[in-house]
């Protein structure tokens, strides 16, 4: 099967976008975990942090849905940077998303609204940060805010905040920026700490750089360290507010290795907005049979 695709990135977080507006079952069936891993492989495939399927629905109020898979082939609830890329992809396909006051997209985390700004960036109304252990998917009875956890293989407990933003995150703030080896080793250990995070977790390594700026690197479950993570940006600012580092209604700049994202969280957790760009990189067609056997 030959599969047309377009590659996009949002602040360096890159995705393979597939047009499945007709909800073709053959495309869903073809994208089994091994094929997804091969497509996302950096040296032998297209290379990406994940794959997104654009699907058109019959519901006028929620006209599109998002199928999302991590680079390891596992499905995930949603992805903030991926959503921005999906909106840009739909616009490039000729869908009337730019003319809408907001476009609603169905994800594994529920319905999410997006819109183009006058500056041609894309704003996403993200899931509101929740510290309820059921939403953060942490095996505790109480919210974990600045809560020390014991990580297998590490001598000292690590204090962090567990937050759900449609997918689970554990955010670690430090006065020093984390080194690359630390991000990989600690992130890997926490992401696979299934006694505490039964479904795995995305791990954010954060440092407040200025009153309105946080530097952030995210180790994504099923992917590893990425250049950017939209839901991770929301989680880091949400955790920062819960820990007293930022304020409600403050526009916080989130500096990630791949670029800058912007987050505003409304008073009393009423809303959460993520803003950033989404850029088309290239398009092509891949023979899945050849790729899978290579």
Coordinates of C-alpha atoms in Angstrom, one line a residue:
X1 CA 0.0 0.0 0.0
X2 CA 1.3 3.4 -0.9
X3 CA 0.5 6.1 1.6
X4 CA 0.6 9.8 0.8
X5 CA 1.8 12.0 3.8
X6 CA 2.8 15.5 4.7
X7 CA 5.3 16.2 7.5
X8 CA 4.8 19.2 9.8
X9 CA 6.4 20.4 13.0
X10 CA 5.3 22.6 15.9
X11 CA 8.4 24.1 17.6
X12 CA 10.4 21.2 16.4
X13 CA 7.9 18.6 17.6
X14 CA 7.4 16.8 14.3
X15 CA 4.6 14.6 12.9
X16 CA 3.6 12.6 9.9
X17 CA 0.1 13.8 8.8
X18 CA -2.1 11.5 6.9
X19 CA -5.3 12.5 5.1
X20 CA -8.0 10.1 6.2
X21 CA -11.0 12.4 5.9
X22 CA -12.9 9.5 4.4
X23 CA -12.2 7.3 7.4
X24 CA -10.7 4.6 5.2
X25 CA -10.5 1.4 7.3
X26 CA -7.5 0.2 5.2
X27 CA -5.4 3.1 6.4
X28 CA -6.2 2.4 10.1
X29 CA -5.4 -1.3 9.6
X30 CA -2.2 -0.6 7.7
X31 CA -0.8 1.6 10.6
X32 CA -0.1 -1.2 13.0
X33 CA 2.6 -0.6 15.7
X34 CA 5.5 -2.0 13.7
X35 CA 4.7 0.1 10.7
X36 CA 4.3 3.2 12.8
X37 CA 7.7 2.6 14.4
X38 CA 9.3 2.2 10.9
X39 CA 7.7 5.3 9.6
X40 CA 8.9 7.4 12.6
X41 CA 12.4 6.0 12.6
X42 CA 14.9 8.9 12.2
X43 CA 17.4 7.1 9.9
X44 CA 15.4 4.4 8.1
X45 CA 12.0 6.0 7.9
X46 CA 10.5 9.4 7.4
X47 CA 11.4 10.4 11.0
X48 CA 8.8 11.9 13.4
X49 CA 7.7 12.0 17.0
X50 CA 4.3 10.6 16.0
X51 CA 1.6 10.0 13.4
X52 CA -1.6 11.9 13.1
X53 CA -4.7 10.9 11.0
X54 CA -7.1 13.7 9.9
X55 CA -10.6 12.3 9.9
X56 CA -13.8 14.1 8.9
X57 CA -16.9 13.4 10.9
X58 CA -20.6 13.7 10.2
X59 CA -21.2 16.1 13.1
X60 CA -21.5 19.7 12.1
X61 CA -20.6 20.9 15.6
X62 CA -17.4 18.7 15.7
X63 CA -16.5 18.3 12.1
X64 CA -13.0 16.6 12.5
X65 CA -11.3 14.1 14.7
X66 CA -7.7 13.3 15.4
X67 CA -6.1 9.9 15.5
X68 CA -2.7 10.0 17.2
X69 CA 0.1 7.5 17.7
X70 CA 3.4 7.9 19.4
X71 CA 6.6 7.0 17.6
X72 CA 6.7 3.6 19.4
X73 CA 3.3 2.7 17.8
X74 CA 1.2 3.2 21.0
X75 CA -2.0 5.3 20.7
X76 CA -2.2 8.4 22.9
X77 CA -5.1 10.7 24.0
X78 CA -3.9 13.9 22.3
X79 CA -1.0 16.2 21.6
X80 CA -1.1 20.0 21.8
X81 CA 1.6 20.6 19.1
X82 CA 0.1 17.8 17.0
X83 CA -3.3 19.5 17.2
X84 CA -1.8 22.8 15.8
X85 CA -0.2 20.8 13.0
X86 CA -3.5 19.1 12.3
X87 CA -5.3 22.5 12.0
X88 CA -2.6 23.8 9.6
X89 CA -2.9 20.5 7.6
X90 CA -6.7 20.8 7.3
X91 CA -6.2 24.4 6.1
X92 CA -3.7 23.3 3.5
X93 CA -6.2 20.6 2.4
X94 CA -8.7 23.3 1.7
X95 CA -11.0 22.7 4.7
X96 CA -12.7 25.9 5.8
X97 CA -11.0 26.0 9.2
X98 CA -9.5 29.4 8.8
X99 CA -12.8 31.1 8.3
X100 CA -14.3 29.5 11.5
X101 CA -14.5 31.4 14.7
X102 CA -13.3 28.2 16.2
X103 CA -12.9 24.6 14.8
X104 CA -13.8 21.8 17.1
X105 CA -11.8 18.5 16.9
X106 CA -12.5 15.3 18.7
X107 CA -9.5 13.7 20.4
X108 CA -9.0 10.9 22.8
X109 CA -9.1 13.6 25.5
X110 CA -12.5 14.9 24.3
X111 CA -13.5 17.8 22.1
X112 CA -10.9 20.6 21.7
X113 CA -11.4 24.0 20.0
X114 CA -8.7 25.7 17.9
X115 CA -8.5 28.9 15.9
X116 CA -6.1 30.9 13.7
X117 CA -4.9 34.2 15.2
X118 CA -4.4 37.4 13.1
X119 CA -0.7 36.7 13.3
X120 CA -1.3 33.3 11.6
X121 CA -0.3 31.4 14.7
X122 CA -2.7 28.8 16.1
X123 CA -4.4 28.8 19.5
X124 CA -5.6 25.6 21.1
X125 CA -8.1 25.6 24.0
X126 CA -6.4 22.8 25.9
X127 CA -7.8 20.6 28.6
X128 CA -7.7 22.4 31.9
X129 CA -4.9 21.2 34.2
X130 CA -6.2 18.8 36.9
X131 CA -4.4 17.6 40.0
X132 CA -6.9 14.9 40.7
X133 CA -4.9 11.7 40.9
X134 CA -7.5 10.0 38.6
X135 CA -6.8 12.6 35.9
X136 CA -3.0 12.7 36.5
X137 CA -3.1 8.9 36.4
X138 CA -0.9 8.6 39.5
X139 CA -1.5 5.8 42.0
X140 CA -2.0 8.1 45.0
X141 CA -5.1 9.0 47.1
X142 CA -4.3 12.7 47.2
X143 CA -3.1 15.3 44.7
X144 CA 0.7 15.3 44.3
X145 CA 1.9 19.0 44.3
X146 CA 5.6 19.4 45.1
X147 CA 5.3 15.8 46.2
X148 CA 8.5 13.7 46.5
X149 CA 8.5 10.4 44.7
X150 CA 11.0 7.5 45.1
X151 CA 12.1 6.4 41.7
X152 CA 13.6 2.9 41.2
X153 CA 17.3 3.1 40.6
X154 CA 17.7 6.6 42.1
X155 CA 19.0 7.2 45.6
X156 CA 17.1 10.4 46.5
X157 CA 13.4 11.2 46.2
X158 CA 12.4 13.7 43.5
X159 CA 9.8 16.4 44.3
X160 CA 7.4 17.1 41.5
X161 CA 3.8 17.8 40.6
X162 CA 1.5 15.3 38.9
X163 CA -1.0 17.0 36.5
X164 CA -3.5 15.7 33.9
X165 CA -4.0 17.8 30.8
X166 CA -5.8 15.2 28.7
X167 CA -2.7 13.0 29.2
X168 CA -0.6 12.5 32.3
X169 CA 2.5 14.6 33.2
X170 CA 4.9 14.8 36.1
X171 CA 6.7 18.1 36.3
X172 CA 10.0 18.6 38.1
X173 CA 11.1 22.2 38.8
X174 CA 14.8 22.9 39.5
X175 CA 16.9 26.0 40.0
X176 CA 19.4 24.6 37.5
X177 CA 18.6 23.5 34.0
X178 CA 18.6 19.7 33.6
X179 CA 21.4 18.1 31.6
X180 CA 20.6 15.9 28.6
X181 CA 21.8 12.7 30.3
X182 CA 19.7 13.5 33.3
X183 CA 16.6 14.1 31.2
X184 CA 17.0 10.8 29.4
X185 CA 17.9 8.6 32.5
X186 CA 15.5 10.2 35.0
X187 CA 12.7 10.6 32.4
X188 CA 13.0 7.0 31.3
X189 CA 12.9 5.7 34.9
X190 CA 9.8 7.8 35.8
X191 CA 8.0 7.2 32.6
X192 CA 8.3 3.4 33.2
X193 CA 7.5 3.6 37.0
X194 CA 4.3 1.6 36.6
X195 CA 3.7 1.1 40.3
X196 CA 3.2 4.9 40.6
X197 CA 2.1 5.7 37.0
X198 CA 0.2 2.6 35.7
X199 CA -0.3 4.0 32.2
X200 CA 3.1 5.6 32.0
X201 CA 3.7 9.4 32.2
X202 CA 5.3 12.3 30.4
X203 CA 8.0 13.9 32.4
X204 CA 8.7 17.7 32.3
X205 CA 12.1 19.1 33.4
X206 CA 11.5 22.8 34.2
X207 CA 13.3 25.9 35.4
X208 CA 11.8 29.3 35.9
X209 CA 14.1 31.7 33.9
X210 CA 12.2 35.0 34.4
X211 CA 8.9 36.2 36.0
X212 CA 7.1 35.2 32.8
X213 CA 9.3 32.5 31.3
X214 CA 10.0 28.9 31.9
X215 CA 12.6 26.7 30.2
X216 CA 11.3 23.2 29.6
X217 CA 12.4 19.8 28.3
X218 CA 9.9 17.0 28.1
X219 CA 10.6 13.2 28.1
X220 CA 7.5 11.9 26.4
X221 CA 6.3 8.4 27.1
X222 CA 6.6 6.2 24.0
X223 CA 9.0 8.7 22.4
X224 CA 11.8 10.0 24.7
X225 CA 13.1 13.6 24.9
X226 CA 11.4 15.8 22.3
X227 CA 12.1 19.3 21.0
X228 CA 8.7 20.5 22.2
X229 CA 5.5 19.3 23.8
X230 CA 2.3 21.3 23.8
X231 CA 0.5 19.5 26.6
X232 CA 3.8 19.5 28.5
X233 CA 3.9 23.3 28.3
X234 CA 0.4 23.5 29.8
X235 CA 1.4 21.0 32.5
X236 CA 4.5 23.0 33.4
X237 CA 2.7 26.3 33.7
X238 CA -0.2 24.6 35.6
X239 CA 2.3 23.0 38.0
X240 CA 4.0 26.4 38.3
X241 CA 0.8 28.1 39.3
X242 CA 0.0 25.3 41.8
X243 CA 3.5 25.7 43.3
X244 CA 3.2 29.5 43.5
X245 CA 5.7 30.2 40.6
X246 CA 3.3 31.9 38.2
X247 CA -0.1 33.6 38.3
X248 CA -3.5 33.0 36.8
X249 CA -4.2 35.0 33.6
X250 CA -0.4 35.5 33.1
X251 CA 0.9 35.0 29.6
X252 CA 3.8 32.6 30.2
X253 CA 6.5 32.0 27.6
X254 CA 7.6 28.4 27.5
X255 CA 11.1 28.0 26.0
X256 CA 11.7 24.6 24.7
X257 CA 14.6 23.2 22.6
X258 CA 12.6 23.5 19.4
X259 CA 11.2 27.0 20.0
X260 CA 8.8 29.1 22.0
X261 CA 5.2 28.4 23.0
X262 CA 2.9 30.6 24.9
X263 CA 0.4 29.6 27.6
X264 CA -2.4 31.4 29.5
X265 CA -4.4 29.6 32.2
X266 CA -7.6 31.4 33.4
X267 CA -8.4 32.4 36.9
X268 CA -9.5 29.5 39.1
X269 CA -8.5 27.1 36.4
X270 CA -11.4 28.2 34.1
X271 CA -9.5 27.7 30.8
X272 CA -6.1 26.9 29.3
X273 CA -4.8 28.3 26.0
X274 CA -1.7 27.1 24.1
X275 CA -0.4 29.3 21.2
X276 CA 2.3 28.6 18.7
X277 CA 3.1 28.0 15.0
X278 CA 2.8 24.9 12.9
X279 CA 5.0 24.6 9.8
X280 CA 4.8 22.3 6.8
X281 CA 8.2 20.6 6.1
X282 CA 7.7 18.4 3.1
X283 CA 5.2 15.9 1.5
X284 CA 5.6 12.6 -0.2
X285 CA 4.4 9.0 -0.6
X286 CA 5.8 5.9 1.1
X287 CA 5.4 2.3 0.1
X288 CA 4.4 0.6 3.4
X289 CA 5.3 -2.8 2.2
X290 CA 8.9 -1.8 1.3
X291 CA 9.3 0.2 4.4
X292 CA 8.0 -2.6 6.7
X293 CA 10.3 -5.2 5.1
X294 CA 13.4 -2.9 5.1

